mmCIF file of C-alpha atoms in Angstrom:
data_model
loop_
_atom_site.group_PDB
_atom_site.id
_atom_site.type_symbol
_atom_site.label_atom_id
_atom_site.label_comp_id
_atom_site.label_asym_id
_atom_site.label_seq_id
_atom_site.Cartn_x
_atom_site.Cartn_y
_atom_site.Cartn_z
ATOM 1 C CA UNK A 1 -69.590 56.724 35.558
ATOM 2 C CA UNK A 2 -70.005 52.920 35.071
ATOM 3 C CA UNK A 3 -70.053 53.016 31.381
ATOM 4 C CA UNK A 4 -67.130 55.292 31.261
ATOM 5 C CA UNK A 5 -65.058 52.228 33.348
ATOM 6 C CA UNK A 6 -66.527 49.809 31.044
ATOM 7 C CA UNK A 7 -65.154 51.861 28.104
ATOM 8 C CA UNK A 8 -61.870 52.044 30.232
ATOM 9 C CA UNK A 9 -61.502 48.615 30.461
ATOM 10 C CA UNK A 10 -62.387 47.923 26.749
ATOM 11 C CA UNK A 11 -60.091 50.515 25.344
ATOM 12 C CA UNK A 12 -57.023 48.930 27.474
ATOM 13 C CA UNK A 13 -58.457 45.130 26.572
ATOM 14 C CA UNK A 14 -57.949 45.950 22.817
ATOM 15 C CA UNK A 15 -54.587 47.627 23.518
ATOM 16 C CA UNK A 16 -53.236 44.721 25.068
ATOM 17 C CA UNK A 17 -54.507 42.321 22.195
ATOM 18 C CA UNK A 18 -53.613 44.958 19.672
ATOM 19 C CA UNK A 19 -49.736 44.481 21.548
ATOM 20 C CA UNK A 20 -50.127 40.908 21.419
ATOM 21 C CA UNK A 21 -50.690 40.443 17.753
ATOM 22 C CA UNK A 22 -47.816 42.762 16.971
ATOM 23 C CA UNK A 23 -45.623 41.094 19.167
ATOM 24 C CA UNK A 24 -46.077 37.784 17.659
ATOM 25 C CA UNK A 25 -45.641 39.362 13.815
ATOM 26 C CA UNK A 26 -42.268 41.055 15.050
ATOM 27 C CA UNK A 27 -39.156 39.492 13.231
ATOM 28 C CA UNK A 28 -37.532 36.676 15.044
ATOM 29 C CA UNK A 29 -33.838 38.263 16.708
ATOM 30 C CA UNK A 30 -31.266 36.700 14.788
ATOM 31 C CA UNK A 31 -28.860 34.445 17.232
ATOM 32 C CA UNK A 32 -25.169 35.945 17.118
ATOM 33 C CA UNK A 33 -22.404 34.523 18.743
ATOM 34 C CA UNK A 34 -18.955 32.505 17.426
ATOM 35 C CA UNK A 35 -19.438 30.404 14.385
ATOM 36 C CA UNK A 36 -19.438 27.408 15.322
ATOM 37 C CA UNK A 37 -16.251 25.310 13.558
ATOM 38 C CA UNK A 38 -16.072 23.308 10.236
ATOM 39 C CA UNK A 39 -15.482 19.639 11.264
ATOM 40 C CA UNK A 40 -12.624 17.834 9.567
ATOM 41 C CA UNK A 41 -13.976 14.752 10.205
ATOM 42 C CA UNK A 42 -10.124 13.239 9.103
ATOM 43 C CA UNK A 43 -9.743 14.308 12.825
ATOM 44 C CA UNK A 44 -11.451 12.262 15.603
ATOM 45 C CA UNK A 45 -12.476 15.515 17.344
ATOM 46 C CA UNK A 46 -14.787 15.650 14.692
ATOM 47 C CA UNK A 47 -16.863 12.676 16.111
ATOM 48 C CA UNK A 48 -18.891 12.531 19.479
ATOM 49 C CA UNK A 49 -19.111 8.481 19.216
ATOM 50 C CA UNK A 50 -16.647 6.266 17.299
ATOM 51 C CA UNK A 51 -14.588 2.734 18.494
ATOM 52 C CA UNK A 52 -11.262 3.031 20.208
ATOM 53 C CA UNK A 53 -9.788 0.457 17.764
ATOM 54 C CA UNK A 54 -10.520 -0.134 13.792
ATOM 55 C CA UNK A 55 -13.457 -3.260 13.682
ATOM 56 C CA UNK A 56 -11.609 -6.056 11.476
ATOM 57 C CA UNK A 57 -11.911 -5.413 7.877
ATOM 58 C CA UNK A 58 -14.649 -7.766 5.538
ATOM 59 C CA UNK A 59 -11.236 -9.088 4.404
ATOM 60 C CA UNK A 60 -10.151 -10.099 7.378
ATOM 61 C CA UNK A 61 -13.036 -11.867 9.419
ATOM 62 C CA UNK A 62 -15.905 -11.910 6.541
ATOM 63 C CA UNK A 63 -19.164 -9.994 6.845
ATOM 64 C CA UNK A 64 -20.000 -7.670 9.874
ATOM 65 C CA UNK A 65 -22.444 -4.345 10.338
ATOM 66 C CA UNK A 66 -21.414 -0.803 11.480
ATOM 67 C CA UNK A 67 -23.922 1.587 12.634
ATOM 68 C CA UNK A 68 -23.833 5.528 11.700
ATOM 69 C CA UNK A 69 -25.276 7.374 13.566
ATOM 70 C CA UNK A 70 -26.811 10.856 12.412
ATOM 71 C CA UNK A 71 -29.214 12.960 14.716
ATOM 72 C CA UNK A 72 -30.184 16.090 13.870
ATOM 73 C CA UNK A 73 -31.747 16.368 17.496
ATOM 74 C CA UNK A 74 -27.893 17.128 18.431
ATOM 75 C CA UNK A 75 -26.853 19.740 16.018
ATOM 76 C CA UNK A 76 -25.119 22.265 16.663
ATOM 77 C CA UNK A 77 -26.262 25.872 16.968
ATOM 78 C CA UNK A 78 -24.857 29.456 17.408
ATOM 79 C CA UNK A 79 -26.012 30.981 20.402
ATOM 80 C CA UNK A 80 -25.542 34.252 21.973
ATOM 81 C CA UNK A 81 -26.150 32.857 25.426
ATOM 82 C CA UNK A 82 -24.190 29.301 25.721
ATOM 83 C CA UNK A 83 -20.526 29.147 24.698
ATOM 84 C CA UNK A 84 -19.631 26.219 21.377
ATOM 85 C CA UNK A 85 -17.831 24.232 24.080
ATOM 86 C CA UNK A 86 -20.604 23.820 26.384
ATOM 87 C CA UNK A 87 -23.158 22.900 23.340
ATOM 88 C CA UNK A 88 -20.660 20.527 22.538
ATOM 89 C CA UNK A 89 -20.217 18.680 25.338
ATOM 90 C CA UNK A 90 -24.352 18.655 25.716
ATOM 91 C CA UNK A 91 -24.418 17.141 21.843
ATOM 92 C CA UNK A 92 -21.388 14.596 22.753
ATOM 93 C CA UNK A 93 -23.710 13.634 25.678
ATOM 94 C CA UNK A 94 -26.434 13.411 24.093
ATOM 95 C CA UNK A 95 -25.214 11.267 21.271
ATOM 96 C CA UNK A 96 -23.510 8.958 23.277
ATOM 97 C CA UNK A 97 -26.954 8.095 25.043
ATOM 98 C CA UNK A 98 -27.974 7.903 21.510
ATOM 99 C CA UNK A 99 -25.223 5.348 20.635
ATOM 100 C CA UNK A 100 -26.335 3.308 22.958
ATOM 101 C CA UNK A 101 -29.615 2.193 21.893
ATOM 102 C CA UNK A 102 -27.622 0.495 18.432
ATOM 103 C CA UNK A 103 -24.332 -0.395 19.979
ATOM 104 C CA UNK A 104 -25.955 -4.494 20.732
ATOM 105 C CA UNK A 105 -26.232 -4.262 16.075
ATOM 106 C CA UNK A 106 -22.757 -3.121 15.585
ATOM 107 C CA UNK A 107 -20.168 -0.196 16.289
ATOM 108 C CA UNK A 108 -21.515 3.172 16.299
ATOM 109 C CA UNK A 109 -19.866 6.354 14.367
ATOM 110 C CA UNK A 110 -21.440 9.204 15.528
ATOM 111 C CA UNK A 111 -20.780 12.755 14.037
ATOM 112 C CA UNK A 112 -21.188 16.123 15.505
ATOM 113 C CA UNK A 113 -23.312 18.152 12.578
ATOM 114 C CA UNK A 114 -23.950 21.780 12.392
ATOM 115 C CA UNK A 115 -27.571 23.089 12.449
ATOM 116 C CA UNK A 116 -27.271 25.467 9.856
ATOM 117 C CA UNK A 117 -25.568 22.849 7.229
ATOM 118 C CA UNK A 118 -27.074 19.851 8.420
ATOM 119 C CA UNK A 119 -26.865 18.072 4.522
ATOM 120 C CA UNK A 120 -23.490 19.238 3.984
ATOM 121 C CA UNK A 121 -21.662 18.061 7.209
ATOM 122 C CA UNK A 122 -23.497 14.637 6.601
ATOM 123 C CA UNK A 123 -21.882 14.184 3.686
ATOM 124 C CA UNK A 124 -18.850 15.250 4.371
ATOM 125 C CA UNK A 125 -19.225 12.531 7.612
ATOM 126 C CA UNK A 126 -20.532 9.583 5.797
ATOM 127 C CA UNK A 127 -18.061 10.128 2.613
ATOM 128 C CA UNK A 128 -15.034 9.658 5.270
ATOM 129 C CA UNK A 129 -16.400 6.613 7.401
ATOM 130 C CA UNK A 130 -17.157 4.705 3.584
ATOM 131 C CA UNK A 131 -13.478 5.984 2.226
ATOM 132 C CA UNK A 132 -11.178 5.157 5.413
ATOM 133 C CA UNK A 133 -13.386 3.583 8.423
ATOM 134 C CA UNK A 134 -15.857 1.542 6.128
ATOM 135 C CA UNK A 135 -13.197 -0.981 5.094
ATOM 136 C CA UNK A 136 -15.751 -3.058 3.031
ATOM 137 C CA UNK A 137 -18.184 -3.876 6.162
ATOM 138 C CA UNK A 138 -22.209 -3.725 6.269
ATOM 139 C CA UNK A 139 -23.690 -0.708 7.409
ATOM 140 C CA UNK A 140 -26.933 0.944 8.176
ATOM 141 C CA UNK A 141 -27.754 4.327 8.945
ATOM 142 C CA UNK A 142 -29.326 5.342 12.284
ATOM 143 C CA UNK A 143 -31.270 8.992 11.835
ATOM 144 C CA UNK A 144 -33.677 11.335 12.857
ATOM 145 C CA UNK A 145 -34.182 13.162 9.775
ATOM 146 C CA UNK A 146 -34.826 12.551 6.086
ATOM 147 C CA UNK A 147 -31.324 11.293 4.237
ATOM 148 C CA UNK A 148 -30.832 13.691 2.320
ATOM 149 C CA UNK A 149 -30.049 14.178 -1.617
ATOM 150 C CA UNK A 150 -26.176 15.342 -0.676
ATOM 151 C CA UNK A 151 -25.649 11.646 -0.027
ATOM 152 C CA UNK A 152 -26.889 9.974 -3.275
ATOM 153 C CA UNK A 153 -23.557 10.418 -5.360
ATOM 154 C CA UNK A 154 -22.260 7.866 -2.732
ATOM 155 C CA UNK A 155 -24.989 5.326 -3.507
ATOM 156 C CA UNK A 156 -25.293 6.255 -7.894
ATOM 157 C CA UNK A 157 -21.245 6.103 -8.287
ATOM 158 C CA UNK A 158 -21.027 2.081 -6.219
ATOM 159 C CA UNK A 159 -23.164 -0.686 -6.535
ATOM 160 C CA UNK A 160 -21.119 -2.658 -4.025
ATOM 161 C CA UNK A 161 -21.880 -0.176 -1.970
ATOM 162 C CA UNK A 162 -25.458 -0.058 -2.139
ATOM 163 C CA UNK A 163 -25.446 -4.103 -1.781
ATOM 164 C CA UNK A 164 -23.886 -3.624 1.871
ATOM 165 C CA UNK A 165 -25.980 -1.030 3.056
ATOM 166 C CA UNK A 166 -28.690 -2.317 5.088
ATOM 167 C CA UNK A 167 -30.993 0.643 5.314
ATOM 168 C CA UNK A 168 -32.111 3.282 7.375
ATOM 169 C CA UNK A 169 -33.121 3.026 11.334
ATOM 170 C CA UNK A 170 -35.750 6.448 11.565
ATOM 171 C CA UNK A 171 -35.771 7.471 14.782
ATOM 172 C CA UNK A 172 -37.577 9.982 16.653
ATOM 173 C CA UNK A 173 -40.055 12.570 15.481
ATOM 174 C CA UNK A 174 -39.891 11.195 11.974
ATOM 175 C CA UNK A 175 -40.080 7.812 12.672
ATOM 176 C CA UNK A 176 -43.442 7.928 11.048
ATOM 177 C CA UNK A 177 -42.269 9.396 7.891
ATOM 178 C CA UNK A 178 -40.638 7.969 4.745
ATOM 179 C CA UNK A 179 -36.828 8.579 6.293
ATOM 180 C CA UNK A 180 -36.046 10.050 2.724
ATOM 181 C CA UNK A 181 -35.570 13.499 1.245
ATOM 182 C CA UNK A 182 -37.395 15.305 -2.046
ATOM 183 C CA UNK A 183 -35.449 13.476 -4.966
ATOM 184 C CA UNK A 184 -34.413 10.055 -2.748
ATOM 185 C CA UNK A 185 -36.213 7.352 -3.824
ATOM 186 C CA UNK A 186 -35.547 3.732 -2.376
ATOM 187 C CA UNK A 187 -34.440 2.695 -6.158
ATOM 188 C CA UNK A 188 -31.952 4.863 -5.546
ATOM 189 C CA UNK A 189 -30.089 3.706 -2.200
ATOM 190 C CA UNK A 190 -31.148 0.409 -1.273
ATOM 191 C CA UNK A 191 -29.982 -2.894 -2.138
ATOM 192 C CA UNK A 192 -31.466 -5.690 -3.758
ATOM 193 C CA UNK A 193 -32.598 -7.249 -1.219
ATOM 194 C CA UNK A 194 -35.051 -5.298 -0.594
ATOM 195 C CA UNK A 195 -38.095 -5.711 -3.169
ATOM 196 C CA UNK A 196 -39.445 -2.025 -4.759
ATOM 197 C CA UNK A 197 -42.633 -1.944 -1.953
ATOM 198 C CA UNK A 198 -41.012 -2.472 0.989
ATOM 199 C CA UNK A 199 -37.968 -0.195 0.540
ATOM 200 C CA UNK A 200 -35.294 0.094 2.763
ATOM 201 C CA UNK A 201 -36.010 2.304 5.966
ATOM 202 C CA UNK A 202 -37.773 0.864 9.253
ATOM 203 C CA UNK A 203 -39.055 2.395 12.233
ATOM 204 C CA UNK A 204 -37.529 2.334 15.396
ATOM 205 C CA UNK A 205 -39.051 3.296 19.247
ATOM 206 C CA UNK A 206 -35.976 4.241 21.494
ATOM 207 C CA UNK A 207 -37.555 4.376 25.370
ATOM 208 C CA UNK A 208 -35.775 5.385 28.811
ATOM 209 C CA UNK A 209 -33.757 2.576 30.216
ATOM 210 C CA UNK A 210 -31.630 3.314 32.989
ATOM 211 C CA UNK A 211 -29.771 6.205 31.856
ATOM 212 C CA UNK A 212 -29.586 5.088 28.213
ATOM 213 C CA UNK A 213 -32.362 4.064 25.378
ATOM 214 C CA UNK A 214 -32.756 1.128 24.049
ATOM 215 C CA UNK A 215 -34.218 0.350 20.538
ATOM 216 C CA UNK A 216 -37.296 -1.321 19.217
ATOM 217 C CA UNK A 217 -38.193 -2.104 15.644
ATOM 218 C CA UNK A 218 -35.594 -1.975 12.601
ATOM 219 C CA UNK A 219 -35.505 -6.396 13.115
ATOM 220 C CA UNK A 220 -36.627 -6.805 9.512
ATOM 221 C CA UNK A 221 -33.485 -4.914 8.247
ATOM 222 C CA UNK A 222 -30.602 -6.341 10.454
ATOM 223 C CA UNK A 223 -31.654 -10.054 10.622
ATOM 224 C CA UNK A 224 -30.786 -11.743 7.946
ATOM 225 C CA UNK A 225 -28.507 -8.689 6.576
ATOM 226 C CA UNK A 226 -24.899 -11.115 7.216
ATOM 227 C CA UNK A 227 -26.675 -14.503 5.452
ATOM 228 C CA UNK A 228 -27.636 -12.177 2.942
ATOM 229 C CA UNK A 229 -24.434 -10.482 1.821
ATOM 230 C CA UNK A 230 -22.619 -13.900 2.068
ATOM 231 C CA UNK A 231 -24.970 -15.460 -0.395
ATOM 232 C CA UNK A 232 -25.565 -12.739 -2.928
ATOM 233 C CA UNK A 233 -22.235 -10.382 -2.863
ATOM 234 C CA UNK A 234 -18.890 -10.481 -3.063
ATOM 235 C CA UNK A 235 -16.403 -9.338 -0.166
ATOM 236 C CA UNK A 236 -14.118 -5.994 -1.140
ATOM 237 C CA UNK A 237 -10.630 -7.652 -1.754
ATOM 238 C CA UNK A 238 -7.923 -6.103 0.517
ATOM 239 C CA UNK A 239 -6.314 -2.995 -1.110
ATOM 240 C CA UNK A 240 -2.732 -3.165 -2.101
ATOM 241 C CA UNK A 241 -0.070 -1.098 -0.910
ATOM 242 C CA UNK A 242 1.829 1.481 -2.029
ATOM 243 C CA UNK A 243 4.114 0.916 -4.693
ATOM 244 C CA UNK A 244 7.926 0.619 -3.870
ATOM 245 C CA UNK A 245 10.521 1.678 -6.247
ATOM 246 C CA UNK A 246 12.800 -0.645 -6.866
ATOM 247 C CA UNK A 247 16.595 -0.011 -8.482
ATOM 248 C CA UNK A 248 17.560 -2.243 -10.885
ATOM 249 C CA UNK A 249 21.051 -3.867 -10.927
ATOM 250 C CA UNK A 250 23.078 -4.271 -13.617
ATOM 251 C CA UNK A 251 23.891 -8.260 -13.587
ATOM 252 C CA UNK A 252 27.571 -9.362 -13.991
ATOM 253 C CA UNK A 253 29.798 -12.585 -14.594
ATOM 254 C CA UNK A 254 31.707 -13.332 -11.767
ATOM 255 C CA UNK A 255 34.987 -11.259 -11.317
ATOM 256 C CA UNK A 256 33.710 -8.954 -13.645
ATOM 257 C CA UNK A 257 34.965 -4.982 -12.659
ATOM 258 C CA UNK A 258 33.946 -1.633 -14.082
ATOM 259 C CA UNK A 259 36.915 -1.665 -15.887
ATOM 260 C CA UNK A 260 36.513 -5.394 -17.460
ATOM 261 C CA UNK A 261 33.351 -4.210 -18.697
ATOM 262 C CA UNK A 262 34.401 -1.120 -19.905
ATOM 263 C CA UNK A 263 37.175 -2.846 -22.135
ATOM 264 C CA UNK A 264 34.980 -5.516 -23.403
ATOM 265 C CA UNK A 265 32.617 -2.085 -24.591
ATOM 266 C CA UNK A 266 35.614 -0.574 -26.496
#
């Protein structure tokens, strides 16, 4: 009787690991739900974190350092259970804590990204803040993730560009890592300030203060970034305006009529 229990209890132990072990191989259920928007990031909606009013251009007060921000840890997601609105407000809150462990270096542009095209919507983001928010000013990048490849046509196609970036801020889980993607080497993106061993990208620590972070670290690429750029680059000139069309008038004697000239023709 006791060894027909103990086979009992065996046969339903190996069932239940048997279970286990198929459970665990079983294919992942794919999350379904709205897609979740392409940002226009022409459109301030498009940004969680960005200032109310343009910082003065590098024409117009000299050198100064922006901060974008990009943090995977707030990507967007379908999900079947939470609606897009209520993932973005939790993102927009939870970049705007993020903001403000870099606001004390500079303003902070902050855009939402999508999870599933992560690369793409950070270029799309950065290639808008250099073209229309940028306005010749310093800038370093503040991330949780490697900087992707989708960015280097920005950095290959502008060398003015590349002297004004200050480098990457790695925060996070891959603060410990190199802060670059396969096929982005520090030759490629930073400046030449920065000598070929020590690259471009610095750690940073972000800890609980109050109900915001604040940031540790990153010191060796923002000090001495503005002395820097004013002793080894030149400033972007302001842009000129649009052309105006201007109608030329025919020049005349004084007293002189359409039909005095018209006689003086024949």
């Amino acid at each position: 009787m006791n060894r027909k229990i103990v086979l009992a209890l065996i046969a339903i132990l190996l069932a239940v690991a048997v279970s286990a072990i198929l459970w665990s191989m079983r294919d992942k259920a794919v999350a379904t739900g709205p897609a979740l928007p392409t940002f226009d990031y022409a459109s301030a909606d498009s940004w969680a974190e960005r200032p109310e009013l343009p910082p003065p251009a590098v024409w117009e007060t000299g050198w100064d350092i922006d901060i974008v921000l990009l943090a995977g840890e707030a990507a967007l997601e379908i999900s079947d259970t939470q609606a897009i609105e209520k993932r973005r407000d939790e993102a927009a809150e939870k970049l705007h804590d993020l903001a403000g462990a870099f606001s004390k270096t500079g303003p902070v542009y902050a855009p939402y990204l999508r999870a599933a095209t992560v690369d793409e919507d950070t270029a799309a983001a950065l290639t808008h803040y250099l073209s229309t928010d940028n306005r010749g000013r310093a800038f370093l990048i503040a991330t949780d993730r490697p900087l992707p490849a989708s960015v280097l046509p920005l950095f290959e196609s502008d060398p003015l560009l590349r002297d004004r970036f200050g480098g990457i801020l790695l925060f996070g889980e891959a603060n410990s890592g190199t802060g670059l993607a396969e096929g982005v080497t520090p030759a490629l993106i930073c400046s030449r300030r920065y000598k070929a061993d020590e690259g471009c990208v610095a750690p940073v620590q972000l800890r609980r203060s109050g109900s915001g972070h604040q940031a540790s670290g990153g010191e060796r690429l923002v000090n001495g970034l503005i002395p820097w750029l004013n002793d080894n680059t030149s400033k972007l000139a302001e842009p000129l305006g649009e052309l105006e069309e201007i109608e030329i008038i025919e020049i005349r004697r004084p007293g002189e009529t359409d039909d005095v000239v018209s006689e003086s023709q024949d």
